[in-house]
mmCIF file of C-alpha atoms and ligand atoms in Angstrom:
data_model
loop_
_atom_site.group_PDB
_atom_site.id
_atom_site.type_symbol
_atom_site.label_atom_id
_atom_site.label_comp_id
_atom_site.label_asym_id
_atom_site.label_seq_id
_atom_site.Cartn_x
_atom_site.Cartn_y
_atom_site.Cartn_z
ATOM 1 C CA MET A 273 -36.397 13.738 -57.276
ATOM 2 C CA VAL A 274 -33.957 11.165 -56.612
ATOM 3 C CA LYS A 275 -31.086 13.648 -57.016
ATOM 4 C CA GLN A 276 -33.487 16.360 -54.798
ATOM 5 C CA TRP A 277 -34.331 13.115 -52.293
ATOM 6 C CA ILE A 278 -30.042 12.199 -52.146
ATOM 7 C CA GLY A 279 -29.309 16.053 -51.350
ATOM 8 C CA SER A 280 -31.713 16.048 -47.957
ATOM 9 C CA VAL A 281 -30.131 13.001 -46.473
ATOM 10 C CA ILE A 282 -27.223 14.444 -47.276
ATOM 11 C CA SER A 283 -27.914 17.699 -45.719
ATOM 12 C CA PHE A 284 -29.303 15.711 -43.096
ATOM 13 C CA LEU A 285 -26.222 13.244 -41.588
ATOM 14 C CA PHE A 286 -24.183 16.532 -42.356
ATOM 15 C CA PHE A 287 -26.306 17.606 -39.897
ATOM 16 C CA ILE A 288 -26.237 15.576 -37.374
ATOM 17 C CA VAL A 289 -22.562 14.965 -38.292
ATOM 18 C CA THR A 290 -21.772 19.187 -37.081
ATOM 19 C CA CYS A 291 -24.250 18.098 -33.881
ATOM 20 C CA LEU A 292 -22.030 15.227 -32.910
ATOM 21 C CA ALA A 293 -18.720 17.271 -33.226
ATOM 22 C CA LEU A 294 -20.452 20.584 -31.556
ATOM 23 C CA PHE A 295 -21.678 18.694 -28.801
ATOM 24 C CA SER A 296 -19.609 15.846 -27.743
ATOM 25 C CA THR A 297 -16.559 17.680 -28.251
ATOM 26 C CA PRO A 298 -14.443 14.942 -25.646
ATOM 27 C CA ALA A 299 -13.581 17.245 -22.152
ATOM 28 C CA ALA A 300 -9.819 18.962 -23.000
ATOM 29 C CA ALA A 301 -7.177 17.514 -22.426
ATOM 30 C CA GLY A 302 -6.357 17.989 -18.745
ATOM 31 C CA SER A 303 -9.214 19.477 -18.257
ATOM 32 C CA ILE A 304 -9.620 17.538 -15.080
ATOM 33 C CA LYS A 305 -7.109 17.337 -12.598
ATOM 34 C CA LEU A 306 -6.418 15.387 -9.303
ATOM 35 C CA ASN A 307 -4.230 16.331 -6.483
ATOM 36 C CA TYR A 308 -2.372 12.874 -4.627
ATOM 37 C CA ALA A 309 -0.780 13.065 -1.783
ATOM 38 C CA ASN A 310 1.774 10.826 -0.091
ATOM 39 C CA PHE A 311 3.979 10.684 2.616
ATOM 40 C CA PRO A 312 7.298 8.344 2.326
ATOM 41 C CA PRO A 313 9.988 10.123 0.328
ATOM 42 C CA ALA A 314 10.018 9.821 -3.471
ATOM 43 C CA PRO A 315 12.006 6.738 -4.408
ATOM 44 C CA THR A 316 10.430 5.160 -1.808
ATOM 45 C CA PHE A 317 7.870 2.511 -3.279
ATOM 46 C CA PRO A 318 4.814 3.450 -2.293
ATOM 47 C CA CYS A 319 5.894 6.899 -4.253
ATOM 48 C CA VAL A 320 7.204 4.964 -7.173
ATOM 49 C CA GLN A 321 3.798 3.433 -7.957
ATOM 50 C CA MET A 322 1.595 6.283 -7.290
ATOM 51 C CA GLU A 323 4.079 7.996 -10.474
ATOM 52 C CA ARG A 324 3.077 4.556 -12.271
ATOM 53 C CA TRP A 325 -0.550 5.154 -11.489
ATOM 54 C CA LYS A 326 -0.509 9.003 -12.780
ATOM 55 C CA VAL A 327 1.404 7.664 -16.254
ATOM 56 C CA GLU A 328 -1.733 4.911 -16.590
ATOM 57 C CA VAL A 329 -4.513 7.050 -16.163
ATOM 58 C CA GLU A 330 -3.053 9.763 -17.402
ATOM 59 C CA LYS A 331 -2.321 7.784 -21.322
ATOM 60 C CA ARG A 332 -5.176 5.623 -20.421
ATOM 61 C CA THR A 333 -7.704 8.654 -20.949
ATOM 62 C CA HIS A 334 -6.042 10.402 -23.689
ATOM 63 C CA GLY A 335 -4.695 13.115 -21.331
ATOM 64 C CA LYS A 336 -8.209 13.992 -20.158
ATOM 65 C CA VAL A 337 -6.794 13.658 -16.437
ATOM 66 C CA MET A 338 -3.881 15.075 -15.388
ATOM 67 C CA ILE A 339 -2.665 14.141 -12.284
ATOM 68 C CA ASN A 340 -0.637 16.200 -9.629
ATOM 69 C CA THR A 341 1.080 14.625 -7.407
ATOM 70 C CA PHE A 342 2.786 15.247 -3.736
ATOM 71 C CA PRO A 343 5.614 12.415 -2.000
ATOM 72 C CA GLY A 344 7.693 13.563 1.616
ATOM 73 C CA GLY A 345 4.568 14.667 2.769
ATOM 74 C CA THR A 346 3.934 18.163 1.130
ATOM 75 C CA LEU A 347 0.870 17.484 1.359
ATOM 76 C CA LEU A 348 -0.924 15.488 3.762
ATOM 77 C CA GLY A 349 1.625 13.327 6.241
ATOM 78 C CA ALA A 350 1.009 9.865 7.212
ATOM 79 C CA LYS A 351 -1.523 9.867 9.621
ATOM 80 C CA GLY A 352 -3.268 12.926 8.517
ATOM 81 C CA MET A 353 -3.804 11.261 5.475
ATOM 82 C CA MET A 354 -6.920 9.567 5.907
ATOM 83 C CA ASP A 355 -8.738 12.811 7.113
ATOM 84 C CA GLY A 356 -7.378 14.585 5.169
ATOM 85 C CA VAL A 357 -8.731 12.935 2.149
ATOM 86 C CA VAL A 358 -12.506 12.364 3.432
ATOM 87 C CA ALA A 359 -11.937 15.984 3.839
ATOM 88 C CA GLY A 360 -10.605 16.685 0.457
ATOM 89 C CA GLN A 361 -7.603 18.783 1.259
ATOM 90 C CA ALA A 362 -5.570 15.846 -1.506
ATOM 91 C CA ASP A 363 -8.024 14.306 -3.754
ATOM 92 C CA ILE A 364 -6.381 11.132 -3.478
ATOM 93 C CA GLY A 365 -3.683 9.539 -0.981
ATOM 94 C CA ASN A 366 -1.902 6.707 0.193
ATOM 95 C CA ILE A 367 -2.563 5.202 3.874
ATOM 96 C CA CYS A 368 -0.657 2.896 5.994
ATOM 97 C CA MET A 369 -2.977 1.247 7.552
ATOM 98 C CA ALA A 370 -1.261 0.235 10.281
ATOM 99 C CA TYR A 371 -0.376 3.124 11.130
ATOM 100 C CA GLN A 372 -4.361 3.994 11.989
ATOM 101 C CA PRO A 373 -4.471 0.079 14.166
ATOM 102 C CA GLY A 374 -8.114 0.419 15.515
ATOM 103 C CA ARG A 375 -9.254 2.889 12.473
ATOM 104 C CA PHE A 376 -8.843 -0.400 9.807
ATOM 105 C CA ILE A 377 -9.814 -3.678 12.048
ATOM 106 C CA VAL A 378 -10.642 -5.819 8.695
ATOM 107 C CA THR A 379 -7.859 -5.122 6.217
ATOM 108 C CA ASN A 380 -4.788 -5.000 9.292
ATOM 109 C CA ALA A 381 -6.086 -8.454 9.714
ATOM 110 C CA THR A 382 -3.605 -9.384 7.135
ATOM 111 C CA SER A 383 -1.115 -7.756 9.678
ATOM 112 C CA LEU A 384 -1.339 -10.982 12.137
ATOM 113 C CA PRO A 385 0.922 -13.373 12.121
ATOM 114 C CA LEU A 386 -0.444 -15.671 9.091
ATOM 115 C CA GLY A 387 2.536 -16.577 7.197
ATOM 116 C CA ILE A 388 1.605 -14.061 4.101
ATOM 117 C CA LYS A 389 5.395 -15.026 1.791
ATOM 118 C CA ASP A 390 5.606 -11.865 0.271
ATOM 119 C CA ALA A 391 4.724 -9.007 -1.304
ATOM 120 C CA LYS A 392 2.530 -9.820 -4.250
ATOM 121 C CA THR A 393 0.652 -12.573 -1.913
ATOM 122 C CA GLY A 394 0.054 -10.321 0.681
ATOM 123 C CA SER A 395 -1.299 -7.323 -2.052
ATOM 124 C CA MET A 396 -3.726 -9.805 -3.652
ATOM 125 C CA ALA A 397 -5.226 -11.601 -0.348
ATOM 126 C CA LEU A 398 -5.073 -7.380 0.177
ATOM 127 C CA LEU A 399 -7.451 -6.831 -2.035
ATOM 128 C CA LYS A 400 -9.470 -10.066 -1.776
ATOM 129 C CA LEU A 401 -10.449 -8.800 1.568
ATOM 130 C CA TYR A 402 -11.409 -5.631 1.151
ATOM 131 C CA GLU A 403 -13.982 -6.290 -2.094
ATOM 132 C CA LYS A 404 -15.377 -8.529 0.180
ATOM 133 C CA TYR A 405 -15.798 -7.043 2.973
ATOM 134 C CA LYS A 406 -16.413 -3.346 2.106
ATOM 135 C CA PRO A 407 -15.346 -2.562 5.553
ATOM 136 C CA LYS A 408 -17.037 0.694 7.011
ATOM 137 C CA ALA A 409 -13.899 2.018 7.709
ATOM 138 C CA PHE A 410 -13.931 2.821 4.191
ATOM 139 C CA GLU A 411 -16.856 3.930 3.258
ATOM 140 C CA ASP A 412 -16.301 7.622 2.605
ATOM 141 C CA VAL A 413 -13.635 7.247 0.043
ATOM 142 C CA VAL A 414 -13.412 5.202 -3.057
ATOM 143 C CA VAL A 415 -10.919 2.835 -3.170
ATOM 144 C CA LEU A 416 -8.381 2.711 -5.797
ATOM 145 C CA ALA A 417 -5.859 0.486 -4.877
ATOM 146 C CA MET A 418 -4.497 -2.184 -2.043
ATOM 147 C CA PHE A 419 -1.212 -3.605 -1.861
ATOM 148 C CA THR A 420 0.857 -5.277 1.139
ATOM 149 C CA ASN A 421 4.694 -4.331 1.787
ATOM 150 C CA ALA A 422 6.310 -7.664 2.215
ATOM 151 C CA PRO A 423 7.146 -9.471 5.235
ATOM 152 C CA GLY A 424 9.279 -7.666 7.976
ATOM 153 C CA ASN A 425 12.663 -8.233 9.700
ATOM 154 C CA VAL A 426 14.153 -7.100 12.210
ATOM 155 C CA MET A 427 17.477 -4.647 10.734
ATOM 156 C CA SER A 428 19.451 -3.719 13.814
ATOM 157 C CA LYS A 429 22.732 -1.438 14.380
ATOM 158 C CA VAL A 430 23.916 -4.422 16.798
ATOM 159 C CA PRO A 431 23.275 -8.426 15.809
ATOM 160 C CA VAL A 432 20.149 -9.824 16.908
ATOM 161 C CA LYS A 433 20.530 -14.240 17.358
ATOM 162 C CA SER A 434 18.526 -15.085 19.592
ATOM 163 C CA LEU A 435 15.952 -14.209 21.427
ATOM 164 C CA ALA A 436 17.586 -12.778 24.324
ATOM 165 C CA ASP A 437 19.581 -10.413 21.613
ATOM 166 C CA MET A 438 16.356 -9.059 21.641
ATOM 167 C CA LYS A 439 15.768 -8.682 25.151
ATOM 168 C CA GLY A 440 14.948 -4.204 25.859
ATOM 169 C CA LEU A 441 16.263 -3.719 22.114
ATOM 170 C CA ASP A 442 14.753 -0.912 20.877
ATOM 171 C CA LEU A 443 12.875 -1.450 17.785
ATOM 172 C CA ARG A 444 10.566 0.848 15.183
ATOM 173 C CA ALA A 445 7.515 -0.744 13.982
ATOM 174 C CA SER A 446 3.509 0.600 14.382
ATOM 175 C CA GLY A 447 0.377 -1.407 14.568
ATOM 176 C CA GLY A 448 0.343 -4.764 14.066
ATOM 177 C CA ALA A 449 4.973 -5.307 13.693
ATOM 178 C CA ALA A 450 4.853 -3.226 16.625
ATOM 179 C CA GLN A 451 2.459 -5.690 19.170
ATOM 180 C CA ILE A 452 5.289 -8.778 17.477
ATOM 181 C CA LEU A 453 8.459 -7.114 18.406
ATOM 182 C CA LYS A 454 6.658 -6.646 21.829
ATOM 183 C CA ALA A 455 5.994 -10.005 21.614
ATOM 184 C CA TRP A 456 9.557 -10.949 20.979
ATOM 185 C CA GLY A 457 10.816 -9.092 23.832
ATOM 186 C CA ALA A 458 12.193 -5.932 22.369
ATOM 187 C CA ASN A 459 10.886 -1.868 23.321
ATOM 188 C CA PRO A 460 8.818 -1.651 20.357
ATOM 189 C CA VAL A 461 8.648 2.124 19.379
ATOM 190 C CA GLY A 462 5.992 3.802 16.832
ATOM 191 C CA MET A 463 6.589 5.972 14.742
ATOM 192 C CA PRO A 464 5.849 6.336 10.816
ATOM 193 C CA MET A 465 8.831 4.957 8.183
ATOM 194 C CA PRO A 466 9.431 8.519 7.427
ATOM 195 C CA SER A 467 11.083 9.408 10.839
ATOM 196 C CA THR A 468 12.821 6.807 11.570
ATOM 197 C CA VAL A 469 15.303 8.193 9.860
ATOM 198 C CA GLU A 470 16.327 10.829 12.445
ATOM 199 C CA ALA A 471 14.972 8.113 14.409
ATOM 200 C CA LEU A 472 18.434 6.030 13.851
ATOM 201 C CA GLN A 473 21.007 9.449 13.288
ATOM 202 C CA LYS A 474 20.313 10.083 16.835
ATOM 203 C CA GLY A 475 19.856 6.734 18.309
ATOM 204 C CA THR A 476 16.694 6.941 19.618
ATOM 205 C CA VAL A 477 16.003 3.303 18.580
ATOM 206 C CA LYS A 478 19.096 0.684 17.637
ATOM 207 C CA GLY A 479 17.153 -0.687 14.600
ATOM 208 C CA LEU A 480 14.027 -1.129 13.054
ATOM 209 C CA PHE A 481 11.539 -3.864 12.058
ATOM 210 C CA SER A 482 9.923 -4.087 8.374
ATOM 211 C CA SER A 483 10.120 -4.974 4.571
ATOM 212 C CA LEU A 484 13.769 -5.237 3.627
ATOM 213 C CA GLU A 485 13.693 -2.552 0.612
ATOM 214 C CA VAL A 486 14.191 0.324 3.045
ATOM 215 C CA MET A 487 17.740 -0.448 3.216
ATOM 216 C CA LYS A 488 18.567 0.899 0.231
ATOM 217 C CA ASP A 489 15.316 3.123 -0.347
ATOM 218 C CA PHE A 490 16.298 4.824 2.711
ATOM 219 C CA LYS A 491 19.876 3.612 3.080
ATOM 220 C CA PHE A 492 19.129 2.523 6.253
ATOM 221 C CA ALA A 493 22.098 0.076 5.438
ATOM 222 C CA GLU A 494 24.590 2.437 6.554
ATOM 223 C CA ASN A 495 23.326 2.696 10.129
ATOM 224 C CA CYS A 496 21.976 -1.013 9.880
ATOM 225 C CA LYS A 497 25.482 -3.025 10.291
ATOM 226 C CA TYR A 498 22.929 -6.287 10.629
ATOM 227 C CA VAL A 499 19.751 -8.106 9.309
ATOM 228 C CA THR A 500 18.061 -10.812 11.480
ATOM 229 C CA MET A 501 15.433 -12.513 8.933
ATOM 230 C CA THR A 502 12.362 -13.333 10.817
ATOM 231 C CA GLU A 503 10.125 -13.179 7.051
ATOM 232 C CA THR A 504 7.034 -12.440 9.569
ATOM 233 C CA VAL A 505 4.306 -9.760 9.292
ATOM 234 C CA ILE A 506 3.395 -7.737 5.863
ATOM 235 C CA TYR A 507 1.831 -3.712 6.011
ATOM 236 C CA PRO A 508 -1.380 -3.639 4.604
ATOM 237 C CA PHE A 509 -2.006 0.333 2.472
ATOM 238 C CA SER A 510 -4.839 1.504 0.193
ATOM 239 C CA VAL A 511 -5.064 4.223 -2.359
ATOM 240 C CA ILE A 512 -8.208 6.127 -1.780
ATOM 241 C CA MET A 513 -9.585 9.273 -3.362
ATOM 242 C CA ASN A 514 -12.171 11.215 -2.492
ATOM 243 C CA LYS A 515 -16.661 10.844 -2.657
ATOM 244 C CA GLY A 516 -16.800 14.016 -4.157
ATOM 245 C CA LYS A 517 -14.857 13.909 -6.295
ATOM 246 C CA TRP A 518 -14.976 10.551 -7.207
ATOM 247 C CA ASP A 519 -18.641 10.969 -7.614
ATOM 248 C CA SER A 520 -17.597 14.548 -10.481
ATOM 249 C CA LEU A 521 -15.626 12.532 -12.456
ATOM 250 C CA PRO A 522 -17.297 11.127 -15.784
ATOM 251 C CA PRO A 523 -17.927 7.600 -16.071
ATOM 252 C CA ASP A 524 -15.106 6.837 -18.497
ATOM 253 C CA VAL A 525 -12.602 7.942 -16.144
ATOM 254 C CA GLN A 526 -14.496 6.402 -13.318
ATOM 255 C CA LYS A 527 -14.091 2.669 -15.197
ATOM 256 C CA ILE A 528 -10.189 3.419 -16.583
ATOM 257 C CA MET A 529 -9.695 3.543 -13.163
ATOM 258 C CA MET A 530 -11.782 1.037 -11.407
ATOM 259 C CA ASP A 531 -10.245 -1.122 -14.397
ATOM 260 C CA LEU A 532 -6.282 -0.461 -12.597
ATOM 261 C CA LYS A 533 -7.366 -1.824 -9.351
ATOM 262 C CA GLU A 534 -6.386 -4.869 -9.280
ATOM 263 C CA GLU A 535 -3.507 -4.105 -12.024
ATOM 264 C CA GLN A 536 -2.218 -1.629 -9.969
ATOM 265 C CA SER A 537 -2.546 -3.473 -6.484
ATOM 266 C CA LEU A 538 -0.289 -7.045 -8.524
ATOM 267 C CA TRP A 539 1.981 -4.670 -10.533
ATOM 268 C CA THR A 540 3.276 -2.480 -7.127
ATOM 269 C CA GLY A 541 3.129 -6.243 -4.918
ATOM 270 C CA THR A 542 5.258 -7.410 -7.393
ATOM 271 C CA TYR A 543 7.729 -4.005 -7.831
ATOM 272 C CA MET A 544 7.507 -4.393 -4.095
ATOM 273 C CA ASP A 545 9.359 -8.297 -3.994
ATOM 274 C CA GLU A 546 11.939 -6.999 -6.900
ATOM 275 C CA GLN A 547 13.199 -4.002 -4.853
ATOM 276 C CA ILE A 548 13.520 -6.591 -2.012
ATOM 277 C CA LYS A 549 15.921 -8.570 -4.049
ATOM 278 C CA LYS A 550 17.482 -5.380 -5.251
ATOM 279 C CA SER A 551 18.482 -4.408 -1.634
ATOM 280 C CA ILE A 552 19.809 -7.526 -0.443
ATOM 281 C CA ALA A 553 22.228 -7.402 -2.926
ATOM 282 C CA TRP A 554 23.409 -3.671 -2.208
ATOM 283 C CA SER A 555 23.094 -3.766 1.620
ATOM 284 C CA LYS A 556 25.198 -6.706 1.565
ATOM 285 C CA GLU A 557 27.791 -5.277 -1.846
ATOM 286 C CA SER A 558 28.203 -1.459 -1.077
ATOM 287 C CA ASN A 559 27.495 -1.921 2.582
ATOM 288 C CA ASN A 560 28.774 -4.983 4.033
ATOM 289 C CA VAL A 561 25.740 -6.226 6.030
ATOM 290 C CA GLU A 562 25.150 -9.008 7.775
ATOM 291 C CA PHE A 563 22.432 -10.753 7.041
ATOM 292 C CA ILE A 564 21.210 -13.600 9.818
ATOM 293 C CA SER A 565 19.409 -16.665 9.899
ATOM 294 C CA LEU A 566 18.022 -18.485 12.917
ATOM 295 C CA SER A 567 18.580 -21.254 13.061
ATOM 296 C CA ALA A 568 15.067 -24.409 12.925
ATOM 297 C CA ALA A 569 15.124 -24.639 16.586
ATOM 298 C CA GLU A 570 15.552 -20.532 17.257
ATOM 299 C CA LYS A 571 12.860 -19.572 14.730
ATOM 300 C CA ALA A 572 10.635 -22.551 16.600
ATOM 301 C CA LYS A 573 11.008 -20.469 19.972
ATOM 302 C CA TRP A 574 10.372 -17.167 17.988
ATOM 303 C CA ASP A 575 7.247 -18.262 15.862
ATOM 304 C CA GLY A 576 5.741 -19.875 19.435
ATOM 305 C CA LYS A 577 5.907 -16.487 21.031
ATOM 306 C CA LEU A 578 3.633 -15.109 18.481
ATOM 307 C CA GLU A 579 0.498 -17.993 18.565
ATOM 308 C CA PHE A 580 -1.923 -15.949 21.131
ATOM 309 C CA ILE A 581 -1.687 -12.866 18.544
ATOM 310 C CA THR A 582 -4.013 -13.931 16.000
ATOM 311 C CA ASP A 583 -5.672 -15.372 19.063
ATOM 312 C CA LYS A 584 -6.298 -11.897 20.789
ATOM 313 C CA TRP A 585 -7.770 -10.654 17.176
ATOM 314 C CA ILE A 586 -10.471 -12.737 17.064
ATOM 315 C CA LYS A 587 -11.256 -12.146 20.472
ATOM 316 C CA GLY A 588 -11.581 -8.244 20.358
ATOM 317 C CA ALA A 589 -13.166 -7.939 16.348
ATOM 318 C CA ARG A 590 -15.673 -10.503 17.567
ATOM 319 C CA GLU A 591 -16.382 -8.111 20.571
ATOM 320 C CA LYS A 592 -17.337 -5.373 17.662
ATOM 321 C CA GLY A 593 -19.606 -7.642 16.170
ATOM 322 C CA LEU A 594 -17.141 -8.886 12.954
ATOM 323 C CA PRO A 595 -16.972 -12.249 11.569
ATOM 324 C CA ALA A 596 -13.839 -12.472 12.663
ATOM 325 C CA ASP A 597 -12.936 -16.401 12.274
ATOM 326 C CA GLN A 598 -14.056 -15.855 9.231
ATOM 327 C CA ILE A 599 -11.966 -12.672 7.857
ATOM 328 C CA ILE A 600 -8.922 -15.308 9.703
ATOM 329 C CA LYS A 601 -10.434 -18.086 7.528
ATOM 330 C CA ASP A 602 -10.432 -15.995 4.368
ATOM 331 C CA ILE A 603 -6.963 -14.712 4.660
ATOM 332 C CA ARG A 604 -5.882 -18.249 5.237
ATOM 333 C CA SER A 605 -6.884 -19.420 2.053
ATOM 334 C CA TYR A 606 -6.360 -16.197 0.061
ATOM 335 C CA ILE A 607 -2.308 -16.475 0.575
ATOM 336 C CA GLN A 608 -2.374 -20.847 0.453
HETATM 337 N N1 LIG B 706 6.743 -1.681 6.694
HETATM 338 C C1 LIG B 706 5.320 -0.271 6.786
HETATM 339 C C2 LIG B 706 5.337 0.370 5.759
HETATM 340 C C3 LIG B 706 6.593 0.331 4.840
HETATM 341 C C4 LIG B 706 7.579 -0.363 4.153
HETATM 342 N N2 LIG B 706 8.456 0.202 3.266
HETATM 343 C C5 LIG B 706 7.909 1.568 3.457
HETATM 344 C C6 LIG B 706 8.295 2.733 3.089
HETATM 345 C C7 LIG B 706 7.640 4.219 2.422
HETATM 346 C C8 LIG B 706 6.823 3.916 3.946
HETATM 347 C C9 LIG B 706 6.010 3.166 4.491
HETATM 348 C C10 LIG B 706 6.842 1.711 4.673
HETATM 349 C C11 LIG B 706 6.400 0.789 8.299
HETATM 350 O O1 LIG B 706 7.060 0.340 8.609
HETATM 351 O O2 LIG B 706 6.528 1.962 8.195
#
């Protein structure tokens, strides 16, 4: 009797185990494929962080998710990135918000001259700002990471030592950075970073205003033999996913990606700050680039020219019904 009872229990357990094996088999390796578009060339920091994210997601999902990466604008370019991801031309994309200043008003506030000292600080402040305000501009996508580059400096073919040297100088910049160049008297020429290579070679611009890792990553040090250290203004970036695609992902995959959001943002800021140091050393050693520091008096003049920019942003954002003063207050407190 007892033997019979044990036999039935064993058969029942066997039945349960078989059912579990049959019906809850994890998705086959590589069963979810995602396309990830990026606009600059593969060696640049937005693409390096993309490859790192790919590796982490594939590892943490045990290969259930496979990411195909498309650097260099091969799937979507800089300006079409946001709409392309919303439309599903790519599942994931990396946007530089400064390329569409009117579209990302809240997050582009990080591009104001507020004194963000490095990419790690900028990246964390940007992510916090996004999490607090969840701006409307992102309502059609899911945010997977947010990061910034390091503060911008002037890289030029001619030495820039004073505001007088800036007068009328054609320098490439986008978004908030363009306004800053204008305030310093330069002539800002707007274009995404990848187009700058040709513009510098052709002489359409005499330099650019951005973070210094590009001296090495884009080999700008070969054309720009001077760097003026202004340490002003960062550009905000975001990695976004198509909403429908996101909704189709199993909850365990969504959790892995959400758990990675802050880590990836921090990783990218930290990586960028390291690249800056390497790029400065490389520019000096391999290309004899001269790094120009502004005297305290000269720097005060440059900073003084920028004071109106934040006030102007506050006024415009208020008119759009945004809590502009609080946004600026928040950024200032995040970057302390
Ligand atoms: N500074 C922005 C963003 C930027 C900085 N480094 C890179 C590298 C690749 C693409 C964009 C950027 C800009 O000047 O466009």
